[in-house]
mmCIF file of C-alpha atoms and ligand atoms in Angstrom:
data_model
loop_
_atom_site.group_PDB
_atom_site.id
_atom_site.type_symbol
_atom_site.label_atom_id
_atom_site.label_comp_id
_atom_site.label_asym_id
_atom_site.label_seq_id
_atom_site.Cartn_x
_atom_site.Cartn_y
_atom_site.Cartn_z
ATOM 1 C CA MET A 1 0.000 0.000 0.000
ATOM 2 C CA THR A 2 1.204 3.444 -0.851
ATOM 3 C CA ASN A 3 2.405 5.813 1.793
ATOM 4 C CA VAL A 4 0.730 9.094 0.865
ATOM 5 C CA LYS A 5 3.349 11.047 2.777
ATOM 6 C CA ASP A 6 6.205 9.700 0.603
ATOM 7 C CA ASP A 7 6.190 12.341 -2.028
ATOM 8 C CA VAL A 8 3.172 14.532 -2.396
ATOM 9 C CA PHE A 9 4.093 15.573 -5.900
ATOM 10 C CA HIS A 10 4.181 12.096 -7.301
ATOM 11 C CA ASN A 11 0.934 10.182 -7.455
ATOM 12 C CA ARG A 12 1.509 6.495 -6.916
ATOM 13 C CA PHE A 13 -2.101 5.367 -7.055
ATOM 14 C CA SER A 14 -3.630 3.421 -9.897
ATOM 15 C CA LEU A 15 -7.152 4.467 -10.815
ATOM 16 C CA SER A 16 -8.694 1.643 -8.804
ATOM 17 C CA GLU A 17 -6.509 2.411 -5.754
ATOM 18 C CA TRP A 18 -7.377 6.082 -6.075
ATOM 19 C CA GLN A 19 -11.086 5.307 -6.203
ATOM 20 C CA GLU A 20 -10.993 2.713 -3.447
ATOM 21 C CA PHE A 21 -8.898 4.521 -0.855
ATOM 22 C CA GLY A 22 -6.429 7.080 -2.267
ATOM 23 C CA LYS A 23 -8.902 9.860 -2.867
ATOM 24 C CA ALA A 24 -10.598 9.391 0.508
ATOM 25 C CA SER A 25 -7.276 9.295 2.364
ATOM 26 C CA ILE A 26 -6.080 12.536 0.765
ATOM 27 C CA LEU A 27 -9.361 14.290 1.432
ATOM 28 C CA ASP A 28 -9.109 13.057 5.003
ATOM 29 C CA LEU A 29 -5.623 14.545 5.422
ATOM 30 C CA ILE A 30 -6.658 17.854 3.891
ATOM 31 C CA LEU A 31 -9.667 18.092 6.188
ATOM 32 C CA SER A 32 -7.979 16.929 9.380
ATOM 33 C CA GLU A 33 -4.924 19.166 8.921
ATOM 34 C CA GLU A 34 -6.235 22.237 7.108
ATOM 35 C CA TYR A 35 -9.928 23.074 6.796
ATOM 36 C CA GLY A 36 -11.496 20.805 9.418
ATOM 37 C CA TYR A 37 -14.401 18.355 9.169
ATOM 38 C CA ARG A 38 -18.043 19.234 8.817
ATOM 39 C CA PRO A 39 -19.895 17.920 11.882
ATOM 40 C CA GLN A 40 -22.470 15.140 11.636
ATOM 41 C CA SER A 41 -25.150 17.696 12.510
ATOM 42 C CA SER A 42 -24.468 19.543 9.245
ATOM 43 C CA LYS A 43 -26.035 16.605 7.383
ATOM 44 C CA GLN A 44 -29.499 17.529 8.637
ATOM 45 C CA LYS A 45 -31.949 18.829 6.082
ATOM 46 C CA VAL A 46 -31.961 22.554 5.553
ATOM 47 C CA GLN A 47 -35.332 24.247 5.219
ATOM 48 C CA PHE A 48 -35.632 26.741 2.360
ATOM 49 C CA ILE A 49 -37.944 29.734 2.461
ATOM 50 C CA VAL A 50 -38.349 32.108 -0.456
ATOM 51 C CA ALA A 51 -38.491 35.421 1.392
ATOM 52 C CA GLU A 52 -38.844 37.711 -1.628
ATOM 53 C CA GLU A 53 -39.276 37.367 -5.332
ATOM 54 C CA LYS A 54 -39.225 39.711 -8.291
ATOM 55 C CA HIS A 55 -39.376 39.445 -12.066
ATOM 56 C CA THR A 56 -37.655 41.862 -14.428
ATOM 57 C CA ASP A 57 -37.893 41.477 -18.216
ATOM 58 C CA THR A 58 -34.931 39.151 -18.197
ATOM 59 C CA ILE A 59 -34.422 37.820 -14.659
ATOM 60 C CA HIS A 60 -36.378 35.928 -12.056
ATOM 61 C CA ILE A 61 -34.851 37.060 -8.752
ATOM 62 C CA ARG A 62 -35.300 35.314 -5.434
ATOM 63 C CA LYS A 63 -34.024 35.875 -1.938
ATOM 64 C CA VAL A 64 -33.953 32.506 -0.197
ATOM 65 C CA TYR A 65 -33.460 31.783 3.490
ATOM 66 C CA MET A 66 -31.812 28.577 4.609
ATOM 67 C CA LEU A 67 -32.767 27.391 8.094
ATOM 68 C CA ILE A 68 -30.999 24.759 10.136
ATOM 69 C CA ASN A 69 -31.227 24.220 13.907
ATOM 70 C CA GLY A 70 -32.998 27.563 14.192
ATOM 71 C CA TYR A 71 -30.119 29.325 12.394
ATOM 72 C CA LYS A 72 -30.890 31.465 9.340
ATOM 73 C CA MET A 73 -28.647 32.266 6.352
ATOM 74 C CA LYS A 74 -29.516 33.406 2.864
ATOM 75 C CA PHE A 75 -28.615 33.452 -0.767
ATOM 76 C CA HIS A 76 -29.881 35.429 -3.733
ATOM 77 C CA LEU A 77 -30.729 33.593 -6.907
ATOM 78 C CA TYR A 78 -30.928 35.072 -10.431
ATOM 79 C CA VAL A 79 -32.364 32.847 -13.143
ATOM 80 C CA PRO A 80 -32.940 33.779 -16.822
ATOM 81 C CA GLU A 81 -36.641 34.617 -17.068
ATOM 82 C CA GLY A 82 -38.918 31.886 -18.324
ATOM 83 C CA LYS A 83 -36.137 29.454 -19.219
ATOM 84 C CA LYS A 84 -35.615 25.902 -18.055
ATOM 85 C CA HIS A 85 -32.505 23.732 -17.684
ATOM 86 C CA ASN A 86 -30.144 26.660 -17.132
ATOM 87 C CA LYS A 87 -26.510 26.093 -16.376
ATOM 88 C CA ALA A 88 -25.748 27.700 -13.018
ATOM 89 C CA PHE A 89 -23.032 29.277 -10.902
ATOM 90 C CA VAL A 90 -23.013 29.259 -7.117
ATOM 91 C CA PHE A 91 -20.871 32.255 -6.151
ATOM 92 C CA VAL A 92 -19.561 32.157 -2.571
ATOM 93 C CA LEU A 93 -19.135 35.804 -1.828
ATOM 94 C CA HIS A 94 -18.046 37.440 1.384
ATOM 95 C CA GLU A 95 -19.024 40.935 0.359
ATOM 96 C CA TYR A 96 -22.581 40.466 -0.650
ATOM 97 C CA VAL A 97 -24.093 43.923 -0.299
ATOM 98 C CA GLU A 98 -27.724 43.911 0.574
ATOM 99 C CA ASN A 99 -29.678 47.053 0.041
ATOM 100 C CA THR A 100 -31.205 47.390 3.469
ATOM 101 C CA SER A 101 -32.953 50.750 3.097
ATOM 102 C CA SER A 102 -35.481 49.409 0.644
ATOM 103 C CA SER A 103 -35.867 45.789 -0.121
ATOM 104 C CA ASP A 104 -34.604 46.262 -3.641
ATOM 105 C CA LEU A 105 -33.512 43.005 -5.189
ATOM 106 C CA VAL A 106 -32.488 44.692 -8.435
ATOM 107 C CA ASN A 107 -30.202 47.246 -6.783
ATOM 108 C CA ASP A 108 -28.720 44.456 -4.705
ATOM 109 C CA TYR A 109 -27.341 42.663 -7.707
ATOM 110 C CA GLN A 110 -26.318 45.826 -9.496
ATOM 111 C CA SER A 111 -24.207 46.811 -6.513
ATOM 112 C CA LEU A 112 -22.209 43.635 -7.148
ATOM 113 C CA LYS A 113 -20.935 44.785 -10.529
ATOM 114 C CA HIS A 114 -17.315 44.868 -9.406
ATOM 115 C CA TYR A 115 -17.538 41.117 -8.735
ATOM 116 C CA CYS A 116 -19.988 40.032 -11.342
ATOM 117 C CA ASP A 117 -22.044 41.612 -14.087
ATOM 118 C CA VAL A 118 -25.187 39.584 -13.496
ATOM 119 C CA ASP A 119 -26.843 40.883 -16.696
ATOM 120 C CA ASN A 120 -23.910 39.556 -18.716
ATOM 121 C CA VAL A 121 -24.112 36.152 -16.998
ATOM 122 C CA ILE A 122 -27.878 35.989 -17.508
ATOM 123 C CA SER A 123 -27.588 37.046 -21.173
ATOM 124 C CA ARG A 124 -25.349 34.042 -21.767
ATOM 125 C CA GLY A 125 -28.006 31.700 -20.403
ATOM 126 C CA TYR A 126 -26.619 31.082 -16.942
ATOM 127 C CA ALA A 127 -28.342 31.305 -13.584
ATOM 128 C CA ILE A 128 -26.320 32.548 -10.629
ATOM 129 C CA ALA A 129 -26.732 32.331 -6.861
ATOM 130 C CA PHE A 130 -24.792 34.477 -4.399
ATOM 131 C CA VAL A 131 -24.222 32.989 -0.977
ATOM 132 C CA SER A 132 -23.807 35.573 1.715
ATOM 133 C CA THR A 133 -20.915 33.854 3.468
ATOM 134 C CA LYS A 134 -20.748 36.345 6.330
ATOM 135 C CA GLU A 135 -24.083 35.038 7.527
ATOM 136 C CA VAL A 136 -22.894 31.448 7.376
ATOM 137 C CA ALA A 137 -19.842 32.213 9.517
ATOM 138 C CA PRO A 138 -18.609 35.744 10.210
ATOM 139 C CA ASP A 139 -15.386 36.694 8.498
ATOM 140 C CA LYS A 140 -13.744 38.074 11.620
ATOM 141 C CA LYS A 141 -11.309 36.996 14.287
ATOM 142 C CA TYR A 142 -12.864 36.651 17.761
ATOM 143 C CA SER A 143 -16.370 37.324 16.478
ATOM 144 C CA LYS A 144 -19.155 36.983 19.024
ATOM 145 C CA ARG A 145 -21.721 36.846 16.239
ATOM 146 C CA ALA A 146 -23.812 33.803 15.601
ATOM 147 C CA SER A 147 -22.706 31.356 12.942
ATOM 148 C CA VAL A 148 -23.680 27.994 11.595
ATOM 149 C CA ILE A 149 -20.555 26.634 13.300
ATOM 150 C CA LYS A 150 -21.990 27.633 16.667
ATOM 151 C CA ALA A 151 -25.536 26.632 15.731
ATOM 152 C CA LEU A 152 -24.415 23.122 14.803
ATOM 153 C CA GLY A 153 -22.161 22.608 17.799
ATOM 154 C CA ASP A 154 -19.173 24.659 18.894
ATOM 155 C CA LYS A 155 -15.636 24.008 17.716
ATOM 156 C CA LYS A 156 -14.327 21.276 19.931
ATOM 157 C CA THR A 157 -11.304 19.590 18.469
ATOM 158 C CA ALA A 158 -8.183 20.547 16.554
ATOM 159 C CA SER A 159 -9.831 19.233 13.392
ATOM 160 C CA SER A 160 -13.264 20.846 13.755
ATOM 161 C CA TRP A 161 -14.364 22.968 10.824
ATOM 162 C CA GLY A 162 -13.262 26.515 10.230
ATOM 163 C CA ALA A 163 -15.096 29.222 8.292
ATOM 164 C CA ILE A 164 -13.897 28.136 4.812
ATOM 165 C CA GLN A 165 -15.332 24.686 5.400
ATOM 166 C CA ALA A 166 -18.606 26.177 6.684
ATOM 167 C CA TRP A 167 -18.850 28.427 3.608
ATOM 168 C CA SER A 168 -18.210 25.468 1.322
ATOM 169 C CA TRP A 169 -20.989 23.549 3.082
ATOM 170 C CA ALA A 170 -23.372 26.443 2.381
ATOM 171 C CA ALA A 171 -22.507 26.291 -1.342
ATOM 172 C CA SER A 172 -23.627 22.666 -1.337
ATOM 173 C CA LYS A 173 -26.864 23.623 0.389
ATOM 174 C CA VAL A 174 -27.679 25.901 -2.547
ATOM 175 C CA VAL A 175 -27.443 22.837 -4.779
ATOM 176 C CA ASP A 176 -29.889 21.089 -2.409
ATOM 177 C CA TYR A 177 -32.241 23.987 -3.127
ATOM 178 C CA PHE A 178 -31.720 23.638 -6.891
ATOM 179 C CA GLU A 179 -32.838 20.036 -6.503
ATOM 180 C CA THR A 180 -36.200 21.207 -5.158
ATOM 181 C CA LEU A 181 -36.892 23.362 -8.224
ATOM 182 C CA ASP A 182 -38.877 22.275 -11.195
ATOM 183 C CA ASP A 183 -36.160 21.857 -13.874
ATOM 184 C CA GLU A 184 -35.138 25.515 -13.791
ATOM 185 C CA ILE A 185 -31.539 24.469 -13.223
ATOM 186 C CA ASP A 186 -29.724 21.761 -15.124
ATOM 187 C CA LEU A 187 -28.422 19.796 -12.157
ATOM 188 C CA SER A 188 -25.669 18.257 -14.254
ATOM 189 C CA LYS A 189 -24.205 21.686 -15.021
ATOM 190 C CA VAL A 190 -23.614 23.519 -11.773
ATOM 191 C CA ALA A 191 -20.358 25.374 -11.046
ATOM 192 C CA VAL A 192 -19.043 26.798 -7.796
ATOM 193 C CA ILE A 193 -17.015 29.969 -8.045
ATOM 194 C CA GLY A 194 -15.308 32.355 -5.668
ATOM 195 C CA HIS A 195 -12.737 35.094 -5.531
ATOM 196 C CA SER A 196 -9.721 34.913 -3.216
ATOM 197 C CA ARG A 197 -10.961 33.482 0.113
ATOM 198 C CA GLY A 198 -14.045 32.548 -1.910
ATOM 199 C CA GLY A 199 -11.814 30.750 -4.420
ATOM 200 C CA LYS A 200 -10.341 28.653 -1.623
ATOM 201 C CA THR A 201 -13.942 27.880 -0.616
ATOM 202 C CA ALA A 202 -15.004 26.960 -4.149
ATOM 203 C CA LEU A 203 -12.208 24.388 -4.547
ATOM 204 C CA LEU A 204 -12.998 22.867 -1.172
ATOM 205 C CA ALA A 205 -16.724 22.737 -1.980
ATOM 206 C CA ALA A 206 -16.160 20.861 -5.248
ATOM 207 C CA SER A 207 -13.651 18.482 -3.651
ATOM 208 C CA GLN A 208 -16.423 17.265 -1.335
ATOM 209 C CA ASP A 209 -19.496 17.503 -3.541
ATOM 210 C CA GLU A 210 -19.570 15.771 -6.891
ATOM 211 C CA ARG A 211 -22.677 17.655 -7.917
ATOM 212 C CA PHE A 212 -20.375 20.525 -8.885
ATOM 213 C CA LEU A 213 -19.278 19.914 -12.443
ATOM 214 C CA LEU A 214 -16.832 22.819 -12.340
ATOM 215 C CA ALA A 215 -14.943 24.739 -9.650
ATOM 216 C CA VAL A 216 -13.585 28.199 -10.435
ATOM 217 C CA SER A 217 -10.818 29.771 -8.394
ATOM 218 C CA SER A 218 -10.186 33.479 -8.849
ATOM 219 C CA CYS A 219 -6.827 34.504 -7.351
ATOM 220 C CA SER A 220 -7.268 32.092 -4.429
ATOM 221 C CA GLY A 221 -3.567 31.907 -3.559
ATOM 222 C CA ASN A 222 -2.312 30.368 -0.348
ATOM 223 C CA SER A 223 -4.536 27.602 1.044
ATOM 224 C CA GLY A 224 -6.425 27.767 -2.243
ATOM 225 C CA ALA A 225 -5.022 26.857 -5.639
ATOM 226 C CA ALA A 226 -1.387 27.786 -4.861
ATOM 227 C CA LEU A 227 1.107 25.215 -3.641
ATOM 228 C CA ALA A 228 2.137 25.850 -0.031
ATOM 229 C CA ARG A 229 5.718 24.688 -0.560
ATOM 230 C CA ASN A 230 8.047 27.411 -1.872
ATOM 231 C CA ASN A 231 5.244 29.942 -1.942
ATOM 232 C CA THR A 232 6.787 33.357 -2.544
ATOM 233 C CA GLY A 233 3.653 35.226 -1.482
ATOM 234 C CA GLU A 234 1.552 34.493 1.591
ATOM 235 C CA THR A 235 2.685 31.685 3.891
ATOM 236 C CA ILE A 236 0.851 29.347 6.265
ATOM 237 C CA ASP A 237 2.413 31.274 9.128
ATOM 238 C CA VAL A 238 0.955 34.570 7.920
ATOM 239 C CA ILE A 239 -2.463 33.235 6.931
ATOM 240 C CA THR A 240 -3.028 31.335 10.188
ATOM 241 C CA ARG A 241 -2.131 34.421 12.238
ATOM 242 C CA ALA A 242 -4.338 36.811 10.254
ATOM 243 C CA PHE A 243 -7.224 34.400 9.654
ATOM 244 C CA PRO A 244 -6.974 31.537 12.183
ATOM 245 C CA TYR A 245 -10.746 31.009 12.120
ATOM 246 C CA TRP A 246 -10.696 30.093 8.395
ATOM 247 C CA PHE A 247 -9.050 26.767 9.226
ATOM 248 C CA CYS A 248 -9.003 24.028 11.817
ATOM 249 C CA LYS A 249 -6.524 24.402 14.652
ATOM 250 C CA ASN A 250 -4.202 21.678 13.339
ATOM 251 C CA TYR A 251 -3.144 23.897 10.446
ATOM 252 C CA LYS A 252 -0.966 25.993 12.747
ATOM 253 C CA LYS A 253 1.381 23.017 13.136
ATOM 254 C CA TYR A 254 2.708 23.762 9.665
ATOM 255 C CA ARG A 255 3.766 27.357 10.300
ATOM 256 C CA ASN A 256 7.209 27.673 8.718
ATOM 257 C CA LYS A 257 7.110 23.906 8.187
ATOM 258 C CA GLU A 258 5.436 23.621 4.816
ATOM 259 C CA GLU A 259 7.767 20.712 3.985
ATOM 260 C CA SER A 260 6.086 18.612 6.657
ATOM 261 C CA LEU A 261 2.570 19.025 5.283
ATOM 262 C CA PRO A 262 1.407 15.536 4.304
ATOM 263 C CA PHE A 263 -0.162 16.928 1.098
ATOM 264 C CA ASP A 264 -0.075 20.078 -0.990
ATOM 265 C CA GLN A 265 -2.760 22.175 -2.618
ATOM 266 C CA HIS A 266 -2.548 20.506 -6.048
ATOM 267 C CA GLN A 267 -4.178 17.509 -4.397
ATOM 268 C CA LEU A 268 -7.193 19.608 -3.466
ATOM 269 C CA ILE A 269 -7.567 20.245 -7.200
ATOM 270 C CA GLY A 270 -6.834 16.569 -7.901
ATOM 271 C CA LEU A 271 -9.810 15.553 -5.745
ATOM 272 C CA ILE A 272 -12.094 17.246 -8.275
ATOM 273 C CA ALA A 273 -10.908 14.985 -11.128
ATOM 274 C CA PRO A 274 -12.246 13.964 -13.581
ATOM 275 C CA ARG A 275 -14.633 16.908 -13.371
ATOM 276 C CA TYR A 276 -13.484 20.427 -14.299
ATOM 277 C CA VAL A 277 -11.468 23.165 -12.631
ATOM 278 C CA TYR A 278 -10.731 26.696 -13.809
ATOM 279 C CA VAL A 279 -7.935 28.570 -12.037
ATOM 280 C CA PHE A 280 -6.870 32.098 -12.850
ATOM 281 C CA SER A 281 -4.228 34.449 -11.524
ATOM 282 C CA ALA A 282 -3.145 38.053 -12.112
ATOM 283 C CA THR A 283 0.356 39.319 -12.873
ATOM 284 C CA GLY A 284 0.023 41.993 -10.182
ATOM 285 C CA ASP A 285 -1.114 39.569 -7.489
ATOM 286 C CA SER A 286 2.174 38.332 -6.075
ATOM 287 C CA TRP A 287 0.501 37.736 -2.674
ATOM 288 C CA ALA A 288 -1.431 34.860 -4.257
ATOM 289 C CA CYS A 289 1.783 33.541 -5.883
ATOM 290 C CA PRO A 290 0.691 33.008 -9.521
ATOM 291 C CA LYS A 291 3.739 30.839 -10.160
ATOM 292 C CA ASN A 292 2.515 28.337 -7.547
ATOM 293 C CA GLU A 293 -1.086 28.529 -8.733
ATOM 294 C CA LEU A 294 0.055 27.457 -12.183
ATOM 295 C CA LEU A 295 2.440 24.794 -10.846
ATOM 296 C CA SER A 296 -0.370 23.401 -8.752
ATOM 297 C CA CYS A 297 -2.529 22.974 -11.859
ATOM 298 C CA ARG A 298 0.352 21.209 -13.566
ATOM 299 C CA TYR A 299 0.889 18.803 -10.641
ATOM 300 C CA ALA A 300 -2.857 18.224 -10.247
ATOM 301 C CA SER A 301 -3.040 17.003 -13.829
ATOM 302 C CA GLN A 302 -1.767 13.530 -12.890
ATOM 303 C CA TYR A 303 -5.032 12.835 -11.028
ATOM 304 C CA PHE A 304 -7.033 13.708 -14.156
ATOM 305 C CA ASN A 305 -4.732 11.515 -16.234
ATOM 306 C CA LEU A 306 -5.727 8.572 -14.009
ATOM 307 C CA TYR A 307 -9.182 8.819 -15.582
ATOM 308 C CA GLY A 308 -7.753 9.019 -19.086
ATOM 309 C CA VAL A 309 -8.421 12.750 -19.493
ATOM 310 C CA ASP A 310 -6.043 15.698 -19.687
ATOM 311 C CA GLY A 311 -5.583 18.100 -16.799
ATOM 312 C CA LEU A 312 -3.929 21.349 -17.844
ATOM 313 C CA ILE A 313 -2.713 21.585 -21.412
ATOM 314 C CA ALA A 314 -0.387 24.565 -21.553
ATOM 315 C CA PRO A 315 3.198 25.181 -22.694
ATOM 316 C CA GLU A 316 6.109 25.986 -20.368
ATOM 317 C CA GLU A 317 5.805 29.660 -21.279
ATOM 318 C CA ILE A 318 2.329 30.900 -20.507
ATOM 319 C CA GLU A 319 0.987 33.784 -22.557
ATOM 320 C CA VAL A 320 -0.552 36.533 -20.443
ATOM 321 C CA GLY A 321 -4.241 37.037 -21.261
ATOM 322 C CA LYS A 322 -4.676 33.719 -23.037
ATOM 323 C CA SER A 323 -7.054 31.125 -21.627
ATOM 324 C CA TYR A 324 -5.819 27.536 -21.858
ATOM 325 C CA GLN A 325 -9.013 25.530 -22.124
ATOM 326 C CA ASN A 326 -8.239 22.222 -23.810
ATOM 327 C CA GLY A 327 -8.046 20.000 -20.737
ATOM 328 C CA HIS A 328 -10.154 19.400 -17.627
ATOM 329 C CA ILE A 329 -8.132 22.119 -15.896
ATOM 330 C CA ALA A 330 -8.316 25.545 -17.518
ATOM 331 C CA TYR A 331 -5.982 28.389 -16.643
ATOM 332 C CA HIS A 332 -5.271 31.984 -17.469
ATOM 333 C CA ILE A 333 -3.140 34.721 -16.035
ATOM 334 C CA LYS A 334 -4.274 38.226 -16.785
ATOM 335 C CA ASP A 335 -2.371 41.445 -16.856
ATOM 336 C CA GLY A 336 -3.998 42.981 -13.819
ATOM 337 C CA ILE A 337 -4.573 42.918 -10.111
ATOM 338 C CA HIS A 338 -6.270 40.793 -7.478
ATOM 339 C CA ASN A 339 -9.878 40.831 -8.685
ATOM 340 C CA ILE A 340 -12.473 39.144 -10.851
ATOM 341 C CA GLU A 341 -13.689 41.126 -13.841
ATOM 342 C CA THR A 342 -15.982 40.736 -16.812
ATOM 343 C CA ARG A 343 -13.046 39.668 -19.004
ATOM 344 C CA ASP A 344 -12.422 36.782 -16.573
ATOM 345 C CA TRP A 345 -16.103 35.867 -16.461
ATOM 346 C CA ASN A 346 -16.220 35.753 -20.255
ATOM 347 C CA MET A 347 -13.318 33.310 -20.428
ATOM 348 C CA ILE A 348 -14.853 31.187 -17.669
ATOM 349 C CA MET A 349 -18.217 31.093 -19.454
ATOM 350 C CA ASP A 350 -16.506 30.197 -22.746
ATOM 351 C CA TYR A 351 -15.028 27.216 -20.932
ATOM 352 C CA PHE A 352 -18.304 26.304 -19.228
ATOM 353 C CA ASP A 353 -20.104 26.535 -22.596
ATOM 354 C CA LYS A 354 -17.550 24.152 -24.007
ATOM 355 C CA ILE A 355 -17.695 21.538 -21.228
ATOM 356 C CA GLY A 356 -21.471 21.937 -20.980
ATOM 357 C CA ILE A 357 -22.015 20.494 -24.444
ATOM 358 C CA ASN A 358 -19.591 17.596 -24.111
HETATM 359 C C1 GCU B 401 -6.037 38.332 2.291
HETATM 360 C C2 GCU B 401 -5.517 36.948 2.570
HETATM 361 C C3 GCU B 401 -5.647 36.032 1.352
HETATM 362 C C4 GCU B 401 -7.044 36.085 0.788
HETATM 363 C C5 GCU B 401 -7.455 37.518 0.556
HETATM 364 C C6 GCU B 401 -8.907 37.708 0.113
HETATM 365 O O1 GCU B 401 -5.186 38.979 1.401
HETATM 366 O O2 GCU B 401 -4.194 37.047 3.000
HETATM 367 O O3 GCU B 401 -5.318 34.702 1.677
HETATM 368 O O4 GCU B 401 -7.134 35.293 -0.367
HETATM 369 O O5 GCU B 401 -7.321 38.266 1.753
HETATM 370 O O6 GCU B 401 -9.749 36.885 0.391
HETATM 371 O O7 GCU B 401 -9.177 38.751 -0.479
#
């Protein structure tokens, strides 16, 4: 039997070993040492309540509450008007701005333009849901605010879930809601997407929930798409001091000891194989370490190869601004900064269009 700690960059599993125990053992390591496990209580059914609804000429908008153990969270859902079987994005977003003065569902989504031009997404035939991650678990150190983590049982062990894991759970709950709808969403074509801390969340969500056909990581960097070893941007030391609550407590053991991690982030991507992953970086985002985001996609490819499909197909020299979309891992690096813009969305949707018809 293979020792998974031997050499994290060299997969030694055959496809049957990977399916029987390799994949589960790597997921187990990643959860126990980095993001923490979801508690048993998180498997309970969530109750969905449509709190508000509105129709524009082109969009059917809904604000949906999710209730579990008396705890309430929400997401906003935008579906192309009158259409069925839409492809869909679940966007895990920590800055969802709700217009509180008037309950204005249209202004709410327009205020998101710097993250996502919803009209553009809708015009290309996609539905999109925004999960308000702050309500799932507050994005703050020492927060006294309520969270689903508290509602489902307080953190108790060194491997209990942190906020990123809780946010990823919420993304899966949105898919549970899609399942209750009458064919509005094509359940075989659902993507999870997030920017930065949201990108870390999106990869983790898809690694645990096969209902996501595609995971999209925008500039997710350390503890997201980027390899931890030899990371020239953010380190585990820095991230676990600034954002300890994102992870389980065990993760601190690897401060300045990246070499002793029993896995690396390419394996998080590998867990999504043979489905699809889109990673993108920006030249001006050295904090996220683009070099290691790309390397991670290259190393992850071996897990896709196990299934007889290509991971990333891209030359040694990557062209800035070009989207490499011929394998099950797509990648681009843009000339720009740490953000997600319409030009990124367009490349992502080109890729989703392509995999959606295969
Ligand atoms: C900080 C953090 C990153 C994170 C980013 C974000 O910069 O160090 O790890 O990705 O915030 O979420 O915007």
